[in-house]
Amino acid sequence: MTFPISRRRFGALAGAAVAAAALPSRTLAQAKTLTVLGHRVHQTAATTGPGGDATEAFRKTSGANLNWVTFGDVNAVHERLLREASLAETSIDVAYLVNGRAVPRNLKLFEPLDTLLKDAPIEAFDDFAPGLIGPLKVDGALHGIPVRHATNALIYNEALLEERGINKLPTTFEELVEVARKLTFKREDGTQVHGLAFTAVFASNFLTVSRCLGGDYMTADGKLTANEPPMVKALTILADLYKAGVLPRNFATVNNEEITTWMQQGRAAMTINPFARLVSYNDPAKGKYGGRFKSLLPPMAADLAGKVAFAPTVEFWSLMIPKNAKQKPLAWELIRALSSKAGTTAMALNGNGPTRISTYADEKLKAAMPYAADEAAALKASRIHLPAFDEQARAHDIFIEETQAAVLGRKPPQQAMDDAVARVKPLLG
């Protein structure tokens, strides 16, 4: 699964120094070099931008240098990382791992962190979003520290709502469906406007809809629920919206770049995407609707409102130490620095999705992110799309294949989800 990596741009902010107080007091005697493996945006978020260099205090305190090994492709990062972690020894000291690859067989290639965490604690560990910690455990042992997230929201163009005479945001899922229908129309020049558009290759997008009805492909403990009434009902509604033209005709193939263009041009009124997309949508240089895009946490169905809390879908990266690494104590000190409150805030100002809830209270961050409070609430309640198991990627692809068949009318939703469950069940072992 491709992880959203668009960088938030906070050029108006002044540089923020990274406090050294959260770093270890001792100085490691000998100057060394730590090699960090990740995506290019990870290095940028850690070292460049209005928040300053989040690694500077660590480097001064430890006397260590950092050697960044980065790629522009998520798959390339993990191909290199998992190959290195499988060797007898590796030169990689600290690595970034996306949650879709944080399955048990992979997590076991990385150092259990509980002893390190006990001996040299991370500041205010309970400040991390709870939904980001559980997926990093195998047999009760923690193998990573969450460092960057992208949590889904419903993003809407308030100018189009006004144009269509909608003066009240939906408070139930049923109202949301009706709003999507009202936002679907054809302009006088023949331009078709779709009430809802999102990419159909990510399970997280479909689950943003189904969780409004209490539906999921699987529960957090691994129970298959895709063919139960809530999920089937969600796909039935999406199939109806597709038939009505609320979803675009090329729904199965449209990509995120096209969605961005449609939103900026007013050809789509609502989408399911991470909060961070608001930055590019609201760029006044890229469309006439700059500044008019807002976020909304999708509302629950009327019969569930106030009884069941909505669980936004989230993707996230974590910092790990390969088991075969040679400088584990020093690697841990870097992780402590980057995941401290000061380090998290600095990276957030540089465009990183902060994994600490308290970071969203920072005044500079709130000034740059009008949606900070909404994203903080969403992150706190977030949950990954599928529980971690070794065949998760194959299961994801099966769910998408059968879901698309249901929405596009190739199969009845109940049959599609029955088929999905039958195909995924053997993968659970």
XYZ file of C-alpha atoms in Angstrom:
429
model
C 0.000 0.000 0.000
C 1.262 3.387 -0.860
C 1.614 5.622 2.104
C 0.598 9.284 1.622
C 3.773 11.300 1.715
C 2.756 14.824 0.664
C 4.630 17.365 2.797
C 2.879 20.142 4.665
C 4.383 23.502 3.883
C 4.593 25.938 6.741
C 6.795 28.638 5.198
C 5.307 31.441 7.292
C 6.494 29.988 10.560
C 9.606 31.115 12.322
C 12.277 28.515 13.109
C 11.699 26.587 16.303
C 14.681 25.392 18.295
C 14.723 21.808 19.513
C 15.098 21.756 23.272
C 17.928 19.628 24.576
C 16.172 18.931 27.862
C 14.455 15.819 26.553
C 17.754 14.332 25.391
C 20.032 12.064 27.440
C 22.304 13.974 29.801
C 25.353 11.829 29.179
C 27.622 12.377 26.202
C 28.734 9.250 24.403
C 32.488 9.405 24.507
C 33.530 8.540 20.974
C 32.257 10.275 17.864
C 30.449 7.770 15.659
C 28.215 7.715 12.627
C 24.666 6.397 12.722
C 23.122 5.260 9.452
C 19.407 6.017 9.118
C 17.305 4.366 6.394
C 13.992 5.787 5.245
C 12.066 7.795 2.673
C 13.349 11.172 1.522
C 10.525 12.963 3.311
C 11.722 11.513 6.608
C 15.105 13.210 6.314
C 13.466 16.454 5.219
C 10.998 16.414 8.116
C 13.750 15.663 10.623
C 16.250 18.239 9.428
C 14.767 20.981 7.254
C 12.027 23.557 7.621
C 10.479 26.110 9.973
C 10.923 23.750 12.936
C 14.678 23.556 12.485
C 16.878 20.465 12.657
C 15.336 17.998 15.118
C 18.586 16.011 15.188
C 20.897 18.911 16.075
C 20.755 18.643 19.854
C 21.265 14.872 19.680
C 24.297 15.265 17.429
C 25.846 17.881 19.702
C 25.181 15.902 22.864
C 26.333 12.535 21.511
C 29.067 13.722 19.188
C 27.602 11.440 16.524
C 27.099 12.125 12.839
C 24.103 10.924 10.824
C 24.337 9.209 7.461
C 20.917 9.264 5.789
C 20.179 6.553 3.225
C 16.891 7.508 1.563
C 14.697 6.523 -1.353
C 11.814 8.256 -3.103
C 9.748 5.076 -3.253
C 8.128 3.284 -0.304
C 8.721 -0.167 -1.757
C 12.410 0.583 -2.326
C 12.771 1.580 1.336
C 11.358 -1.692 2.550
C 13.098 -3.883 0.002
C 16.450 -2.544 1.204
C 15.483 -2.541 4.876
C 14.110 -6.072 5.095
C 17.047 -7.428 3.104
C 19.510 -5.709 5.453
C 17.639 -6.821 8.570
C 17.796 -10.449 7.411
C 21.615 -10.507 7.193
C 23.981 -11.635 9.943
C 24.996 -8.003 10.418
C 23.910 -4.649 8.965
C 25.249 -1.116 8.757
C 21.699 0.250 9.230
C 21.285 1.577 12.776
C 17.843 3.209 12.695
C 15.093 2.568 10.157
C 11.618 3.794 9.279
C 8.954 1.095 8.753
C 5.397 1.725 7.519
C 2.591 -0.037 9.398
C 1.568 -2.088 6.359
C 4.923 -3.863 6.644
C 4.790 -4.113 10.446
C 3.580 -7.720 10.373
C 4.845 -10.282 12.914
C 7.502 -11.921 10.737
C 8.971 -8.505 9.900
C 8.724 -7.038 13.400
C 10.747 -9.974 14.733
C 13.690 -8.722 12.653
C 13.846 -5.634 14.876
C 15.030 -5.125 18.423
C 12.438 -5.423 21.227
C 12.473 -2.003 22.850
C 10.987 -2.657 26.280
C 14.327 -2.952 28.107
C 15.702 0.136 26.388
C 12.481 1.981 27.173
C 12.725 0.998 30.831
C 16.402 1.935 31.204
C 16.177 5.186 29.216
C 12.480 6.161 28.971
C 10.940 8.187 26.204
C 9.388 11.383 27.510
C 5.638 11.096 28.253
C 5.223 7.805 26.407
C 1.467 7.769 27.052
C 1.183 10.885 24.891
C 1.415 8.780 21.706
C -1.862 7.961 19.968
C -2.925 4.564 21.386
C -3.931 3.183 17.987
C -0.322 3.479 16.841
C 1.243 1.439 19.643
C -0.619 -1.883 19.554
C 0.306 -2.753 15.942
C 4.011 -2.522 16.869
C 3.856 -5.345 19.409
C 4.551 -9.046 18.916
C 3.901 -11.398 21.838
C 3.598 -8.336 24.072
C 6.999 -6.891 23.114
C 7.236 -3.422 21.545
C 9.393 -3.234 18.399
C 8.962 0.353 17.183
C 8.111 3.949 18.089
C 5.523 5.756 15.906
C 6.976 8.863 14.297
C 4.770 9.970 11.346
C 1.094 9.453 10.538
C -1.567 10.222 7.950
C -5.118 9.981 9.298
C -8.118 10.097 6.984
C -10.828 12.729 7.086
C -13.706 13.797 4.912
C -12.524 16.912 3.075
C -15.179 19.147 1.522
C -15.386 22.328 -0.533
C -17.525 24.733 1.480
C -17.992 26.964 -1.578
C -19.776 24.135 -3.409
C -21.983 23.481 -0.392
C -23.004 27.136 -0.455
C -23.574 26.993 -4.208
C -25.950 24.056 -3.777
C -27.824 25.697 -0.896
C -26.463 23.385 1.801
C -26.095 25.509 4.918
C -25.709 22.762 7.515
C -23.028 20.103 7.786
C -24.306 16.526 8.072
C -24.560 15.168 11.607
C -25.460 11.582 10.643
C -24.218 9.240 7.950
C -27.637 9.302 6.321
C -27.438 13.082 6.017
C -23.949 12.756 4.573
C -25.235 10.487 1.796
C -27.949 12.990 0.936
C -25.422 15.845 0.887
C -23.252 13.821 -1.527
C -26.267 13.416 -3.813
C -27.082 17.151 -3.718
C -23.481 17.991 -4.535
C -23.663 15.913 -7.719
C -24.727 18.091 -10.644
C -23.808 19.325 -14.102
C -22.803 22.930 -14.664
C -24.199 25.050 -17.502
C -20.955 24.531 -19.442
C -21.430 20.763 -19.231
C -18.862 20.139 -16.476
C -19.877 17.230 -14.270
C -19.410 17.714 -10.526
C -19.248 14.590 -8.374
C -20.468 14.721 -4.811
C -17.815 12.262 -3.620
C -14.570 11.001 -5.117
C -11.776 8.919 -3.630
C -9.202 6.386 -4.761
C -10.485 2.816 -4.853
C -7.179 1.036 -4.258
C -6.933 1.584 -0.493
C -8.970 -0.388 2.021
C -8.714 2.586 4.371
C -10.944 4.690 2.111
C -13.747 2.132 2.020
C -13.435 1.625 5.773
C -13.874 5.365 6.330
C -17.389 4.831 4.953
C -18.143 1.442 6.494
C -17.045 2.419 10.012
C -19.796 5.039 9.992
C -22.146 2.038 10.000
C -20.095 -0.025 12.431
C -18.619 -2.136 9.636
C -15.085 -3.460 9.110
C -13.290 -6.032 7.016
C -11.713 -7.432 10.188
C -11.725 -6.612 13.876
C -8.573 -5.566 15.696
C -8.214 -9.101 17.098
C -8.379 -10.693 13.643
C -12.020 -11.762 13.327
C -13.377 -11.578 9.768
C -16.472 -9.366 9.659
C -16.503 -8.277 6.015
C -19.638 -10.260 5.160
C -21.649 -9.066 8.151
C -24.583 -6.621 7.645
C -22.801 -3.303 8.426
C -20.067 -3.797 5.822
C -22.501 -5.171 3.248
C -24.821 -2.200 3.837
C -21.950 0.248 3.340
C -21.037 -1.320 -0.006
C -24.685 -1.379 -1.059
C -24.864 2.384 -0.429
C -21.628 2.986 -2.343
C -22.923 0.887 -5.255
C -26.073 3.018 -5.345
C -23.985 6.195 -5.306
C -21.911 4.865 -8.187
C -25.028 4.097 -10.244
C -26.322 7.609 -9.527
C -23.090 9.254 -10.718
C -22.180 10.577 -7.278
C -18.966 8.576 -7.604
C -17.132 9.111 -10.921
C -17.436 6.647 -13.799
C -13.706 5.895 -13.628
C -13.973 5.294 -9.900
C -11.836 2.127 -9.982
C -8.873 3.754 -11.736
C -8.761 7.398 -10.599
C -5.612 8.212 -8.610
C -4.892 10.722 -5.843
C -3.259 13.240 -8.180
C -6.433 13.320 -10.271
C -8.558 13.646 -7.134
C -6.464 16.639 -6.079
C -6.990 18.285 -9.469
C -10.738 17.612 -9.386
C -11.053 19.105 -5.910
C -9.037 22.204 -6.838
C -11.092 22.700 -10.021
C -14.445 22.170 -8.324
C -15.167 18.955 -10.227
C -15.461 16.998 -6.962
C -17.087 18.363 -3.825
C -15.932 15.880 -1.181
C -13.166 13.323 -0.842
C -11.673 10.898 1.651
C -8.019 11.748 2.180
C -5.533 12.515 4.965
C -5.862 15.878 6.691
C -2.505 16.907 5.221
C -4.086 17.140 1.756
C -5.805 20.325 2.918
C -2.522 22.164 2.414
C -2.362 21.500 -1.331
C -6.125 21.823 -1.804
C -6.113 25.237 -0.166
C -3.153 26.569 -2.150
C -4.640 29.648 -3.897
C -2.129 29.311 -6.739
C -3.625 25.967 -7.756
C -7.308 26.749 -8.080
C -10.051 29.285 -7.437
C -11.176 27.543 -4.251
C -8.013 28.137 -2.216
C -8.894 28.530 1.444
C -12.401 27.066 1.043
C -11.593 23.442 1.847
C -12.426 22.163 5.323
C -12.258 18.835 7.137
C -15.014 16.842 8.776
C -14.875 13.679 10.826
C -17.433 11.429 9.074
C -20.594 11.134 11.200
C -21.940 7.823 12.485
C -25.268 6.391 11.330
C -28.251 7.750 13.244
C -28.846 4.513 15.179
C -25.184 4.425 16.307
C -24.636 8.104 17.075
C -23.661 8.550 20.698
C -23.292 4.787 21.157
C -20.326 3.888 18.960
C -17.379 6.207 18.353
C -16.087 6.656 14.828
C -12.594 5.166 14.306
C -10.713 7.034 11.560
C -8.321 4.982 9.454
C -4.632 5.751 9.861
C -1.347 4.882 8.175
C 1.901 5.503 10.027
C 5.669 5.092 10.031
C 7.721 3.960 13.007
C 11.361 4.123 14.061
C 13.001 0.716 14.499
C 16.407 -0.745 15.403
C 17.399 -3.838 13.402
C 18.240 -6.798 15.631
C 21.518 -7.203 13.744
C 22.524 -3.542 14.165
C 25.849 -2.754 15.860
C 25.125 0.521 17.701
C 21.874 -0.089 19.501
C 22.379 2.196 22.550
C 23.299 5.136 20.336
C 20.451 4.331 17.935
C 18.041 4.388 20.865
C 19.255 7.846 21.895
C 18.438 9.158 18.410
C 14.985 7.613 18.595
C 14.468 9.195 22.017
C 15.450 12.574 20.604
C 13.197 12.405 17.550
C 10.244 11.078 19.555
C 10.583 13.558 22.429
C 8.018 16.335 22.700
C 10.502 18.872 21.303
C 11.570 16.576 18.480
C 7.992 15.734 17.542
C 7.015 19.417 17.478
C 10.025 20.408 15.387
C 9.256 17.737 12.798
C 5.572 18.695 12.795
C 6.517 22.269 11.942
C 8.615 20.816 9.117
C 5.574 19.029 7.697
C 5.534 15.724 9.589
C 2.286 14.231 10.871
C 2.919 14.275 14.658
C 2.162 11.050 16.527
C 1.833 12.758 19.928
C -1.581 14.181 20.797
C -0.107 17.074 22.815
C 1.841 18.388 19.812
C -1.381 19.711 18.301
C -1.648 22.217 21.153
C 1.513 24.012 20.025
C 0.549 27.594 19.118
C 2.790 27.762 16.029
C 1.346 24.496 14.749
C -2.223 25.663 15.354
C -1.499 28.862 13.461
C -0.296 26.858 10.459
C -2.956 24.154 10.718
C -6.485 25.483 11.261
C -7.602 21.843 11.366
C -5.185 20.906 14.186
C -7.917 20.227 16.754
C -9.856 18.048 14.302
C -6.778 16.035 13.379
C -5.817 15.589 17.035
C -9.263 14.189 17.830
C -9.153 11.920 14.777
C -5.671 10.634 15.585
C -6.615 9.883 19.179
C -9.492 7.655 18.017
C -7.735 6.219 14.952
C -7.229 2.572 14.092
C -5.305 0.888 11.261
C -7.202 -0.612 8.324
C -6.362 -4.280 8.999
C -4.772 -5.997 11.989
C -1.157 -7.042 11.531
C -0.688 -10.592 10.251
C 1.873 -12.039 7.878
C -0.450 -12.239 4.852
C -1.999 -8.822 5.445
C -0.931 -7.436 2.047
C -2.551 -10.316 0.156
C -5.697 -9.991 2.243
C -5.832 -6.269 1.518
C -5.690 -6.886 -2.226
C -8.473 -9.482 -1.997
C -10.703 -7.122 -0.039
C -10.128 -4.370 -2.608
C -10.826 -6.687 -5.541
C -14.115 -7.883 -4.070
C -15.106 -4.423 -2.830
C -14.641 -2.903 -6.259
C -16.691 -5.727 -7.758
C -19.529 -4.833 -5.376
C -19.396 -1.060 -5.936
C -19.123 -1.374 -9.714
C -22.099 -3.744 -9.831
C -20.193 -6.816 -10.962
C -21.305 -8.780 -7.904
C -24.022 -8.296 -5.290
C -22.346 -6.825 -2.180
C -23.233 -9.840 -0.018
C -21.728 -12.272 -2.511
C -18.612 -10.138 -2.938
C -17.977 -10.050 0.805
C -18.772 -13.766 1.222
C -16.182 -14.432 -1.468
C -13.692 -12.112 0.235
C -14.070 -13.896 3.563
C -13.698 -17.297 1.915
C -10.494 -16.177 0.173
C -8.929 -14.414 3.166
C -9.718 -17.018 5.818
C -6.966 -19.455 4.696
C -4.417 -16.625 4.935
C -4.963 -16.231 8.660
C -3.165 -19.488 9.437
